[in-house]
mmCIF file of C-alpha atoms in Angstrom:
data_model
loop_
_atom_site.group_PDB
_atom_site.id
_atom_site.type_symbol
_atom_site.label_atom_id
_atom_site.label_comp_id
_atom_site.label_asym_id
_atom_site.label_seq_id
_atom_site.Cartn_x
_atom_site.Cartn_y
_atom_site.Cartn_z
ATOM 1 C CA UNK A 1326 -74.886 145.073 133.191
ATOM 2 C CA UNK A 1327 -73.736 142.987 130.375
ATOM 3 C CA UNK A 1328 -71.065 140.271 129.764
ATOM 4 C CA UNK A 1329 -68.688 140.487 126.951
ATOM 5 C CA UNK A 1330 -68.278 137.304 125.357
ATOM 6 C CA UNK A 1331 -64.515 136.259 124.886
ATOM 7 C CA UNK A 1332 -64.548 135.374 120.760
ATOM 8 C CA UNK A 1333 -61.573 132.854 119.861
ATOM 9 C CA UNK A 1334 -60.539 132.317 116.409
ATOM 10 C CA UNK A 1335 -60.409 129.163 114.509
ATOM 11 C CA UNK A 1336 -56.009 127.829 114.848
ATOM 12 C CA UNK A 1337 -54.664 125.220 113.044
ATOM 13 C CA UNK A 1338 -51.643 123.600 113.931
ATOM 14 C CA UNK A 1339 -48.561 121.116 112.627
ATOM 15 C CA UNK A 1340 -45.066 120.239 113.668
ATOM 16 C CA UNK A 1341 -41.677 119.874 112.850
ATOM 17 C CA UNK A 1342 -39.051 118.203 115.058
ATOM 18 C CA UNK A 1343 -37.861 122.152 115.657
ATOM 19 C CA UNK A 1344 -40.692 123.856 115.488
ATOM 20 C CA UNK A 1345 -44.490 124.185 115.888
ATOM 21 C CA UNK A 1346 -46.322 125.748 113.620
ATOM 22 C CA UNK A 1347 -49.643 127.750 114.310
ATOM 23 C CA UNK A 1348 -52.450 129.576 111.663
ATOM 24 C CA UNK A 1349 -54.786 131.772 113.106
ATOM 25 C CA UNK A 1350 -58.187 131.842 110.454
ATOM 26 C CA UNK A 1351 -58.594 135.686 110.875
ATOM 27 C CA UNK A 1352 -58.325 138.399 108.311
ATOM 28 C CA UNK A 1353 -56.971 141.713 108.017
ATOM 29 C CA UNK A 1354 -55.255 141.250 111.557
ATOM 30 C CA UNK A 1355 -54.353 144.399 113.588
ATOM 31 C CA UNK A 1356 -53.397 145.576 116.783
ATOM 32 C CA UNK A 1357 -51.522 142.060 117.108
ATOM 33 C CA UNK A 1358 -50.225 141.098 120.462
ATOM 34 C CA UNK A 1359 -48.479 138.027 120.620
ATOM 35 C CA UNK A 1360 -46.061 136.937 123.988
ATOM 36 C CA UNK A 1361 -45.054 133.666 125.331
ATOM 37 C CA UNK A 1362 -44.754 133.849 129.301
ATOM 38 C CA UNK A 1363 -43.940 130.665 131.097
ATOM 39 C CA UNK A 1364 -44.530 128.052 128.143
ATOM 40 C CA UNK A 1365 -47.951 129.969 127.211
ATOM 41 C CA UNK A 1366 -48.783 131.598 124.344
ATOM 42 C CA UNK A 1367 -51.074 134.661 124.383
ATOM 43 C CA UNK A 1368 -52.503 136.215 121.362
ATOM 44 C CA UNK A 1369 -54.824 139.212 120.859
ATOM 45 C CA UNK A 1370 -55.874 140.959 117.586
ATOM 46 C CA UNK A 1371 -58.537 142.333 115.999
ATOM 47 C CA UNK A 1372 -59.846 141.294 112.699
ATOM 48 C CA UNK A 1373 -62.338 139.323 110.823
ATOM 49 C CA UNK A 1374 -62.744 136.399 111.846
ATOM 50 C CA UNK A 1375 -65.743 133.055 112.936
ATOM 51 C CA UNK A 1376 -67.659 136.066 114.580
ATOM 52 C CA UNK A 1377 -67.265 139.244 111.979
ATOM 53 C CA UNK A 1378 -65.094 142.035 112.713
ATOM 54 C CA UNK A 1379 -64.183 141.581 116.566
ATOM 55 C CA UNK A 1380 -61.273 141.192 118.992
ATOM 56 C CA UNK A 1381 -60.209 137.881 119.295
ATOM 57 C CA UNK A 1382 -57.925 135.897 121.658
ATOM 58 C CA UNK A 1383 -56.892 132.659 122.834
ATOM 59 C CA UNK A 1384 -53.425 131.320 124.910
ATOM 60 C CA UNK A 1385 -52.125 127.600 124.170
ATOM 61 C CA UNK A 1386 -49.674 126.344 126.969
ATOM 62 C CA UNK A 1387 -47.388 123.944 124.937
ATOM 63 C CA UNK A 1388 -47.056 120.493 125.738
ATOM 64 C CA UNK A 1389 -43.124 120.868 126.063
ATOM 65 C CA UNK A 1390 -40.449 123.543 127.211
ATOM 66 C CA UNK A 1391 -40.423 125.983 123.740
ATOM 67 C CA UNK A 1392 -38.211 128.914 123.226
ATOM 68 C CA UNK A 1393 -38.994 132.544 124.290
ATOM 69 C CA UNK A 1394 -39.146 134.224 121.108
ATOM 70 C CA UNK A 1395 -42.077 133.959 119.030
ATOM 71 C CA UNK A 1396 -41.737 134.317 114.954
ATOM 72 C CA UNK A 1397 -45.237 135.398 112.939
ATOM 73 C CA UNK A 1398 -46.611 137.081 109.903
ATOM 74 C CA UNK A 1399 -49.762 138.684 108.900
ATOM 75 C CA UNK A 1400 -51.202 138.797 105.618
ATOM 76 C CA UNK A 1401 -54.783 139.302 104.372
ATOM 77 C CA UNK A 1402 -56.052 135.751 104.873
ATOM 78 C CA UNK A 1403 -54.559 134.616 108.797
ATOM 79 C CA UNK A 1404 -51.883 135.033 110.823
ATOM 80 C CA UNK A 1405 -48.678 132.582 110.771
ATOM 81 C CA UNK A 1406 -46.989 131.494 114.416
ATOM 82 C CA UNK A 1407 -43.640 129.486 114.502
ATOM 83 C CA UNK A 1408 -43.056 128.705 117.430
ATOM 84 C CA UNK A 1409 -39.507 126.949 117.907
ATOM 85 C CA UNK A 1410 -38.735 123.954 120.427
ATOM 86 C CA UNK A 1411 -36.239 123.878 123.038
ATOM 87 C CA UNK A 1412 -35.241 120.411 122.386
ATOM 88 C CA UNK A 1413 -35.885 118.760 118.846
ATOM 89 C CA UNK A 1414 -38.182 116.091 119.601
ATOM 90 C CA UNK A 1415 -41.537 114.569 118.419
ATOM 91 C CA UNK A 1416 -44.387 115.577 120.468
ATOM 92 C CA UNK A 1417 -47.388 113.280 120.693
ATOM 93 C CA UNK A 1418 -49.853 116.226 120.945
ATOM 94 C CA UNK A 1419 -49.769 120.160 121.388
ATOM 95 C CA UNK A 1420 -51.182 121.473 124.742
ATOM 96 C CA UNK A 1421 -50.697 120.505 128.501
ATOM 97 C CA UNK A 1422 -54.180 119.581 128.794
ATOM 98 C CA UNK A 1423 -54.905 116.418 127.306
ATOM 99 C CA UNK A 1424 -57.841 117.727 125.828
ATOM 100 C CA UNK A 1425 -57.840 119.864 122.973
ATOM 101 C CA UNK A 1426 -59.149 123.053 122.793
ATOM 102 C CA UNK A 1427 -62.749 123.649 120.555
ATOM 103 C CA UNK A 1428 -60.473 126.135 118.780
ATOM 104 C CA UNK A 1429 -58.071 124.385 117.799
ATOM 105 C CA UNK A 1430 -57.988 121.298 114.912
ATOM 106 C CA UNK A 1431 -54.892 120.048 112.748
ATOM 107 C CA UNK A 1432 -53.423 121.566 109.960
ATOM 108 C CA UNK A 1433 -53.873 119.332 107.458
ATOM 109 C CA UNK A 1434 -51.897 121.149 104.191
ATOM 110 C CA UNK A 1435 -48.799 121.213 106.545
ATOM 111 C CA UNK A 1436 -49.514 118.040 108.880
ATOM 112 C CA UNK A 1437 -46.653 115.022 108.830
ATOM 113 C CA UNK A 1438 -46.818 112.226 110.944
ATOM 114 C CA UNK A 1439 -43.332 111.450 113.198
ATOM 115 C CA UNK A 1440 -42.554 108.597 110.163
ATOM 116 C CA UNK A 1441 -42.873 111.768 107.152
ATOM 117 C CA UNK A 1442 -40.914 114.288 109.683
ATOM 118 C CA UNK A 1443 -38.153 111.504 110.545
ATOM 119 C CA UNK A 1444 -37.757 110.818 106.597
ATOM 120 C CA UNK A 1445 -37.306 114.999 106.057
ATOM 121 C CA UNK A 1446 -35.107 115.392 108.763
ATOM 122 C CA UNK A 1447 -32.932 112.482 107.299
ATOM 123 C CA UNK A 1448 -32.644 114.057 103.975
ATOM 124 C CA UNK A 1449 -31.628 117.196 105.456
ATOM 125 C CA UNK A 1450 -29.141 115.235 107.304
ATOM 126 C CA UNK A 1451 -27.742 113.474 104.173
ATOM 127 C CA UNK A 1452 -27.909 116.546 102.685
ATOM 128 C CA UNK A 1453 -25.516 118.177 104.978
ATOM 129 C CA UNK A 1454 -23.262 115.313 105.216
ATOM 130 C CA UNK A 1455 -23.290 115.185 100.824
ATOM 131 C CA UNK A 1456 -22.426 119.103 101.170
ATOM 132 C CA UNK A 1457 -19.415 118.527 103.450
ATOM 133 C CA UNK A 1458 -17.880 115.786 101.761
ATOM 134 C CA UNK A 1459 -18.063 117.892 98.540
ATOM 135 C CA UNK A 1460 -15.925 120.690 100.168
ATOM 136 C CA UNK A 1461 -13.878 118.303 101.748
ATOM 137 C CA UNK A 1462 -12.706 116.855 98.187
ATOM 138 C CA UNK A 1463 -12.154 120.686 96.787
ATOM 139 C CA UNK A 1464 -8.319 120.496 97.522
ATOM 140 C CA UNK A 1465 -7.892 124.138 99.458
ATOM 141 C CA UNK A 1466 -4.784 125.607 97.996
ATOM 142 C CA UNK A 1467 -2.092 126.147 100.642
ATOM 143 C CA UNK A 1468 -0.077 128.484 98.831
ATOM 144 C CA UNK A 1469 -2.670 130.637 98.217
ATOM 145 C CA UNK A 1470 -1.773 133.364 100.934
ATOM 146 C CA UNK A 1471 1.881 133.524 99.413
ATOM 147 C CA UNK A 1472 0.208 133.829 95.675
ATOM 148 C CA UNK A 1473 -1.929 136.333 96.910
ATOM 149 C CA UNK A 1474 0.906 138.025 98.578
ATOM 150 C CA UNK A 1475 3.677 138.312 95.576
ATOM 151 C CA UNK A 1476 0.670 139.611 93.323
ATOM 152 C CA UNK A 1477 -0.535 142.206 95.640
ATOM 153 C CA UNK A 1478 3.196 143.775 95.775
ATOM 154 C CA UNK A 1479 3.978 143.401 92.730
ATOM 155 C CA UNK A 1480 0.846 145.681 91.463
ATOM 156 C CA UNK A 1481 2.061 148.173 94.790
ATOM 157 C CA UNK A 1482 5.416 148.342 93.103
ATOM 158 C CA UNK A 1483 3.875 149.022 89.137
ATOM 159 C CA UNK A 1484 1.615 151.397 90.381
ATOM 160 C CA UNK A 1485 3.949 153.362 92.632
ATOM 161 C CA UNK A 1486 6.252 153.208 89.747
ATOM 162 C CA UNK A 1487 3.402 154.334 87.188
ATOM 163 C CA UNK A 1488 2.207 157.200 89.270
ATOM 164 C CA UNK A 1489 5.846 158.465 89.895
ATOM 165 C CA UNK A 1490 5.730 158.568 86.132
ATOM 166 C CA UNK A 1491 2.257 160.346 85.914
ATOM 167 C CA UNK A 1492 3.076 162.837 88.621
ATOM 168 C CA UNK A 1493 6.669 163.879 87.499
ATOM 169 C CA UNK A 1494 5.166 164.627 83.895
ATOM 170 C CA UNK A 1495 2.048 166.479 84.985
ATOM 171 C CA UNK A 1496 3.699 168.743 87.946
ATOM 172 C CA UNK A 1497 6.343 169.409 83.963
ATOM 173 C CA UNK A 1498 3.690 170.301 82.000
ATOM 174 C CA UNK A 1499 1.600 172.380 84.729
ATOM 175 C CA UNK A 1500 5.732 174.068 85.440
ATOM 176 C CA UNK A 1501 7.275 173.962 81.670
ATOM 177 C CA UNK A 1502 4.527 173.930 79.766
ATOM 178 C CA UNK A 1503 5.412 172.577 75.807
ATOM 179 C CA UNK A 1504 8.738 172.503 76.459
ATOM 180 C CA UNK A 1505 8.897 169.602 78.807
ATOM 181 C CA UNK A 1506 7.555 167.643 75.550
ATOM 182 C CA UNK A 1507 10.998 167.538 74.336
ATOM 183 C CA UNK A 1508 13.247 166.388 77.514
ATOM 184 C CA UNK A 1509 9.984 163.631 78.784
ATOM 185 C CA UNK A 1510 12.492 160.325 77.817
ATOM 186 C CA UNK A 1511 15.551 162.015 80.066
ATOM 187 C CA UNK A 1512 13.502 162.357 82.863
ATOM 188 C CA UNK A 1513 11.182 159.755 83.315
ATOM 189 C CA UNK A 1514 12.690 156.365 80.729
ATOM 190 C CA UNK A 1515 14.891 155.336 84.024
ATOM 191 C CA UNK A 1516 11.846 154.440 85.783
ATOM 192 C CA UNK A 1517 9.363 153.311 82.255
ATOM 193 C CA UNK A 1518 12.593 150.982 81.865
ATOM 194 C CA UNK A 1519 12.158 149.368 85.152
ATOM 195 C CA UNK A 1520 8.349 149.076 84.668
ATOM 196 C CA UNK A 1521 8.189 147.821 81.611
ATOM 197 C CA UNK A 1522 10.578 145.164 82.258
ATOM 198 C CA UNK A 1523 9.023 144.307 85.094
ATOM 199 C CA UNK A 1524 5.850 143.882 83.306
ATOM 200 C CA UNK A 1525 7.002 140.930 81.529
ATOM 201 C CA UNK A 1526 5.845 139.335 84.627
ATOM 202 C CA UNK A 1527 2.198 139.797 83.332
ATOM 203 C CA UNK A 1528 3.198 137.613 80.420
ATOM 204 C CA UNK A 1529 4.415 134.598 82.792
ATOM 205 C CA UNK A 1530 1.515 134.705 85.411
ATOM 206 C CA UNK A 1531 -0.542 133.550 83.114
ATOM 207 C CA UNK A 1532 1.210 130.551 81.991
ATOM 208 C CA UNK A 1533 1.852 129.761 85.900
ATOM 209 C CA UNK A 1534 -1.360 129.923 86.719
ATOM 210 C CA UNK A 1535 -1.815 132.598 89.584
ATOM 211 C CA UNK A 1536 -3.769 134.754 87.458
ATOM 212 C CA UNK A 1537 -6.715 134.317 85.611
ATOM 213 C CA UNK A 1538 -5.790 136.502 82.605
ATOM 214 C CA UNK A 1539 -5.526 135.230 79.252
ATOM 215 C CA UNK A 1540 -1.682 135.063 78.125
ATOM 216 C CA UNK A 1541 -2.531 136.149 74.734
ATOM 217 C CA UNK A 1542 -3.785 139.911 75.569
ATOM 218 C CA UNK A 1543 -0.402 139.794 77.656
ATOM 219 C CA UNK A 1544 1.966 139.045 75.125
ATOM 220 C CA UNK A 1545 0.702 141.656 72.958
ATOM 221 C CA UNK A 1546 0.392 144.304 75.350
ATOM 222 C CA UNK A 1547 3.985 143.979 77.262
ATOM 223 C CA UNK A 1548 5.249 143.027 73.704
ATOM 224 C CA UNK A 1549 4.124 146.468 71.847
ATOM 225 C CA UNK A 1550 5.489 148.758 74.574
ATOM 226 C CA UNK A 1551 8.700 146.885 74.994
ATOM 227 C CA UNK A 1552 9.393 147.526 71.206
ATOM 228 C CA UNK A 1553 8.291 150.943 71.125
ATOM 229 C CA UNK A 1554 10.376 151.691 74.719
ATOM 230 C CA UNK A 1555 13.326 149.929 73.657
ATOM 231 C CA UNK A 1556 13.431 149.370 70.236
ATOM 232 C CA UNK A 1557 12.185 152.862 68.460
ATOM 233 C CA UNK A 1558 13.120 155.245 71.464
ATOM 234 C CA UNK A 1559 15.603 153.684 73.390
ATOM 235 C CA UNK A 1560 18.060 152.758 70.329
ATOM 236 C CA UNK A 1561 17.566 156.552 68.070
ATOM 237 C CA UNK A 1562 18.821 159.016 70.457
ATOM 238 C CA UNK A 1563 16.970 161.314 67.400
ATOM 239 C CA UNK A 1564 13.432 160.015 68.885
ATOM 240 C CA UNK A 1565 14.550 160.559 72.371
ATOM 241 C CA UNK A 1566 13.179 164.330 72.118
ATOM 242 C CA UNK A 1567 10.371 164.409 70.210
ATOM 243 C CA UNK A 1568 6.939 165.309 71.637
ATOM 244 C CA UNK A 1569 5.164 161.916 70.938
ATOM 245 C CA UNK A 1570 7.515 160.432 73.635
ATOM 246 C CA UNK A 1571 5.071 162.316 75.795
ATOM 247 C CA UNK A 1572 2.014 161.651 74.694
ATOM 248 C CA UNK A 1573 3.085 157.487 74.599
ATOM 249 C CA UNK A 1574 4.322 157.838 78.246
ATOM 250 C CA UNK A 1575 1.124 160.048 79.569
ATOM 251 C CA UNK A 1576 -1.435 157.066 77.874
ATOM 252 C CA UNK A 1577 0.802 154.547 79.361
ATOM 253 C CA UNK A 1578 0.571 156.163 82.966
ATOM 254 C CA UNK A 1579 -2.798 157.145 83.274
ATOM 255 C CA UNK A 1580 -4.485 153.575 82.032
ATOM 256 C CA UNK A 1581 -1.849 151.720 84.494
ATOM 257 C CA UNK A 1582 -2.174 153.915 87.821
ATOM 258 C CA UNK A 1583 -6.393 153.113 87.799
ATOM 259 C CA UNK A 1584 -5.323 149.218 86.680
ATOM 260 C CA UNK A 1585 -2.561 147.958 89.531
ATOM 261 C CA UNK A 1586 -4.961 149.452 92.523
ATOM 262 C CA UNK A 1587 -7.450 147.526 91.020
ATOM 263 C CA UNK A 1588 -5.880 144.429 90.637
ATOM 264 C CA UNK A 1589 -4.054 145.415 94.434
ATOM 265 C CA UNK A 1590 -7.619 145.523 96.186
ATOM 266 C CA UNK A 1591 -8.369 142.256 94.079
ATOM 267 C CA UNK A 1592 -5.731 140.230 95.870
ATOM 268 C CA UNK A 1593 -6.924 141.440 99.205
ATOM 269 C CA UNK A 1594 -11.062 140.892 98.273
ATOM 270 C CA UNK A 1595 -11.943 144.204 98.157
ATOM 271 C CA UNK A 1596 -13.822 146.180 95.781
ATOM 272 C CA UNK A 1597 -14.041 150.026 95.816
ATOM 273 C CA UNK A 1598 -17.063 150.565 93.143
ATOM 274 C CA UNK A 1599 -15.656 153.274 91.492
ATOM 275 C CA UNK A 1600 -12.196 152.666 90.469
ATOM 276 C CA UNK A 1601 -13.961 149.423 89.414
ATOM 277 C CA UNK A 1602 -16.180 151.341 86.693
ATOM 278 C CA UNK A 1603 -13.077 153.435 86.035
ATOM 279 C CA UNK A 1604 -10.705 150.602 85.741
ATOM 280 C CA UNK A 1605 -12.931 149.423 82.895
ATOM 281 C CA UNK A 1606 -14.150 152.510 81.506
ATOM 282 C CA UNK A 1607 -10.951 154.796 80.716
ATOM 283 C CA UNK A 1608 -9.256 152.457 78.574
ATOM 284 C CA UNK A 1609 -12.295 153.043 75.746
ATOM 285 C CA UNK A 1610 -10.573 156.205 74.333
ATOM 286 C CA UNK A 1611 -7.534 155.617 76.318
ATOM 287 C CA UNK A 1612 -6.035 152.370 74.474
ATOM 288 C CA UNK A 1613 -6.925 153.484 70.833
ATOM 289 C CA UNK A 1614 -4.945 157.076 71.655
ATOM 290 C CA UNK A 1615 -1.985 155.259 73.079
ATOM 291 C CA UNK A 1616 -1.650 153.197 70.110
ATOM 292 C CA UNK A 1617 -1.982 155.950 67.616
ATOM 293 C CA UNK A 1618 0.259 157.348 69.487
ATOM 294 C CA UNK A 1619 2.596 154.204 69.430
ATOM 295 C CA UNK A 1620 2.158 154.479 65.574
ATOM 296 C CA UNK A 1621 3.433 158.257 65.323
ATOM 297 C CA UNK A 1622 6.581 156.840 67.007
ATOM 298 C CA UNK A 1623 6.678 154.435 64.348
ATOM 299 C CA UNK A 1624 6.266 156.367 61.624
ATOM 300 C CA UNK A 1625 8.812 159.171 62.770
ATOM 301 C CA UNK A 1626 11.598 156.960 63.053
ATOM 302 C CA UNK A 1627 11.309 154.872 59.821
ATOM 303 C CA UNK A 1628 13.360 157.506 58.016
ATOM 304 C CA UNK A 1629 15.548 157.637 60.823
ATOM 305 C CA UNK A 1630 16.336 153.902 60.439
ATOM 306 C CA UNK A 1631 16.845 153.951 56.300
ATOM 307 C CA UNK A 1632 19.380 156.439 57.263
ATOM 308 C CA UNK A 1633 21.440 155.459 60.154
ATOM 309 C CA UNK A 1634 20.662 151.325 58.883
ATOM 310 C CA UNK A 1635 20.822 150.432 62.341
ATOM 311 C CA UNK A 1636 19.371 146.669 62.919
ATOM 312 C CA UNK A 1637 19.444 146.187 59.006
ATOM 313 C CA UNK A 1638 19.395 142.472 57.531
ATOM 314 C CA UNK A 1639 22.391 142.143 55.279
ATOM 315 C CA UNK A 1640 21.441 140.733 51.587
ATOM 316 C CA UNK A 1641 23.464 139.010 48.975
ATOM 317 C CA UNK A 1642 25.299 141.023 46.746
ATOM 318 C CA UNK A 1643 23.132 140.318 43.841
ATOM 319 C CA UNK A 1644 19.932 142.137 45.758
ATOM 320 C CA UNK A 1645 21.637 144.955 47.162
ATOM 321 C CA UNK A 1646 23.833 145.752 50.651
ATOM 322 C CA UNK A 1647 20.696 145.097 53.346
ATOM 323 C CA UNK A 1648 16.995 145.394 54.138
ATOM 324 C CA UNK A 1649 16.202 148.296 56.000
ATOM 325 C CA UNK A 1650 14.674 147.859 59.222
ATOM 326 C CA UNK A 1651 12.143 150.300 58.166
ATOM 327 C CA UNK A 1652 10.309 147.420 56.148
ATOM 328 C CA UNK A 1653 9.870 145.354 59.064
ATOM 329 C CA UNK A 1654 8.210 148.653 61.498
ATOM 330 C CA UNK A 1655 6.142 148.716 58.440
ATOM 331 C CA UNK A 1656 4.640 144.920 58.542
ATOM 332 C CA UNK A 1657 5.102 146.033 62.797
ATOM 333 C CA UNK A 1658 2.347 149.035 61.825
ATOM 334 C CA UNK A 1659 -0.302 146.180 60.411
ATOM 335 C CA UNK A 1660 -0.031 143.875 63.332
ATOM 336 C CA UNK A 1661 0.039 146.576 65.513
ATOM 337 C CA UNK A 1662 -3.389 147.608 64.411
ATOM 338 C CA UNK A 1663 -4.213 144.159 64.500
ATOM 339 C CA UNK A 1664 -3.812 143.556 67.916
ATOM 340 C CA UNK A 1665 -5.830 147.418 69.056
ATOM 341 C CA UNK A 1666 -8.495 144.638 67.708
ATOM 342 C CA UNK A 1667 -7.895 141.728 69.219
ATOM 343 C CA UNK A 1668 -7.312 144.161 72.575
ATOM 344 C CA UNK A 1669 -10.054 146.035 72.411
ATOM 345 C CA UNK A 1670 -11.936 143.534 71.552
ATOM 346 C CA UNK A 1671 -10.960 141.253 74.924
ATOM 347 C CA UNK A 1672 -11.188 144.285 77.070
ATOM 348 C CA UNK A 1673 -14.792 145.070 76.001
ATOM 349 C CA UNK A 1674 -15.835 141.432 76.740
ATOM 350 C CA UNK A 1675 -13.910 142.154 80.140
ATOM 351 C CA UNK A 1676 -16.054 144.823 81.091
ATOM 352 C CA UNK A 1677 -19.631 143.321 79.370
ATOM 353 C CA UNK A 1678 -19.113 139.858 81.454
ATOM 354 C CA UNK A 1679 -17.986 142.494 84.489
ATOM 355 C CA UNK A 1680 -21.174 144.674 84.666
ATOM 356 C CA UNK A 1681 -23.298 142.131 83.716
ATOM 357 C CA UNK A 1682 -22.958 140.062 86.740
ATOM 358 C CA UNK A 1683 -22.845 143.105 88.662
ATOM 359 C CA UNK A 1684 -26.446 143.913 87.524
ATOM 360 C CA UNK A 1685 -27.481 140.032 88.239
ATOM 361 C CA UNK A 1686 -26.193 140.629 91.989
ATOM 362 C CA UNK A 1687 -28.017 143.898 92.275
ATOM 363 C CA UNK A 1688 -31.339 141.865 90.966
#
């Protein structure tokens, strides 16, 4: 009959004033069993260790009350034990028994004395106290919730507005066909009207501060479609049924009813990742269409305006009876082009800075 020789590894041990902090010298560890019952610490494993390829096991019964749950980690070299206090306090050595297991010897890359443990736990302390008083100085903005309220419904009421535009001309087209081309500005200007005037609101949030939005990109957006809404179709009833009302009013529509949910589930801090990538993917051939578009418009009713003379600057006698206002749609033309550029431009470097950072997060 022979004995079997219990083999224990070589441990090495520090502290913290939370935690104790164990490292078992054995390699390639498996079959781990690690429990704490009553203040004691078993371990069993198998691996190479002092003694070759063997089981090995050993129990440590702390010195003071420690917390049931035991944190470890193998990898190739040993096994790491944290072992977390009940009470963070210094202890003046590890086990019950006053002397120290054969085993067992101090781990010297991780060792502090109570004076080094006393100085981290300060820091961390200062620390803490630096971090508080730095969001205690960032003034918390108590209007916020209201801000966050007024811009929430006001891109409900554009997009329900938008999308009563979008669905009155499709179910048209799908019904009509061609023909509801020509009769787009009697049935749906009522409510472009209302949301393009309401849109100058984009222009002034800006300049208030509740949005982050440049006011330039504004201006030049609300600006455009004002004149084209109110200026070429709204003042020659001769535009009013002509097809490119249609196509100006569809563009308009279908950018705005992906942009106001977007900028909705903004106020509330909630992304949905696909009308994100859609929010700033359409407008690519969606903006440059809506302004050629725009331009048609123009173009159409230049002659309309040399022959009506409506909004014509009077002249001197000695230069003629007026300027038509045909000249000035034409110098309207070049800046409209203009700003595509400039908008295009700031709506690509939207969507670069946007997926960009998404990409860092995902990293």
């Amino acid at each position: 009959m022979s004995n079997t020789q219990t083999l224990t590894p070589h441990v090495y041990w520090a502290q913290r004033h939370g935690d104790v902090q164990l490292r078992v010298d054995l390699c390639d560890a498996e079959n781990l069993d690690i429990s704490l019952q009553e203040n004691t610490l078993h371990f069993k494993a198998r691996g190479h260790g002092a003694k070759g390829d063997n089981d090995y096991q050993f129990t440590l019964e702390f010195l003071e009350p420690v917390l049931p749950k035991v944190l470890h980690k193998s990898t190739q070299r040993q096994v790491n034990i944290k072992v977390l206090k009940k009470e963070e306090v210094w202890w003046s050595r590890l086990t019950r028994q006053e002397k120290k297991p054969l085993f067992l010897a101090p781990d010297f890359d991780r060792w502090q004395d109570e004076s080094d443990a006393e100085k981290e736990l300060h820091e961390k302390e200062e620390k803490r106290i630096n971090k508080i008083s730095v969001e205690s100085r960032i003034r918390k903005d108590p209007y916020l919730g209201l801000k966050k309220g007024y811009l929430f419904m006001y891109n409900l009421v554009q997009f329900l507005g938008f999308s009563w535009i979008f669905v009155n001309m499709t179910v048209r087209l799908f019904i009509l066909g061609q023909d509801s081309f020509y009769d787009t500005f009697h049935t749906t200007a009522d409510m472009m009207y209302f949301c393009q005037m309401m849109a100058v609101i984009e222009i002034i949030n800006p300049l208030l501060g509740l949005v982050k939005t440049g006011f330039f990109p504004a201006m030049l957006q609300v600006t455009g479609r004002n004149v084209i809404l109110f200026v070429i179709l709204g003042s020659l009833e001769q535009m009013q049924s002509k097809s490119v009302v249609f196509f100006v009013f569809y563009l308009w529509s279908t950018i705005e009813i992906f942009r106001y949910p977007f900028y909705m589930l903004a106020c509330i801090d909630t992304e949905w990742k696909l009308l994100t990538w859609v929010r700033y993917t359409i407008w690519i051939p969606l903006y440059p269409m809506g302004v050629v578009a725009e331009a048609v418009a123009v173009i159409q009713a230049m002659p309309i305006f040399d022959e009506t003379r409506l909004y014509s600057l009077p002249l001197p006698k000695a230069l003629g009876q007026s300027l038509s206002f045909s000249y000035t749609l034409q110098v309207y033309l070049i800046i409209m082009f203009l700003g595509l550029f400039v908008n295009f431009r700031h709506l690509y470097k939207q969507r670069k800075r946007r997926f960009r950072s998404r990409k860092r997060k995902a990293i």
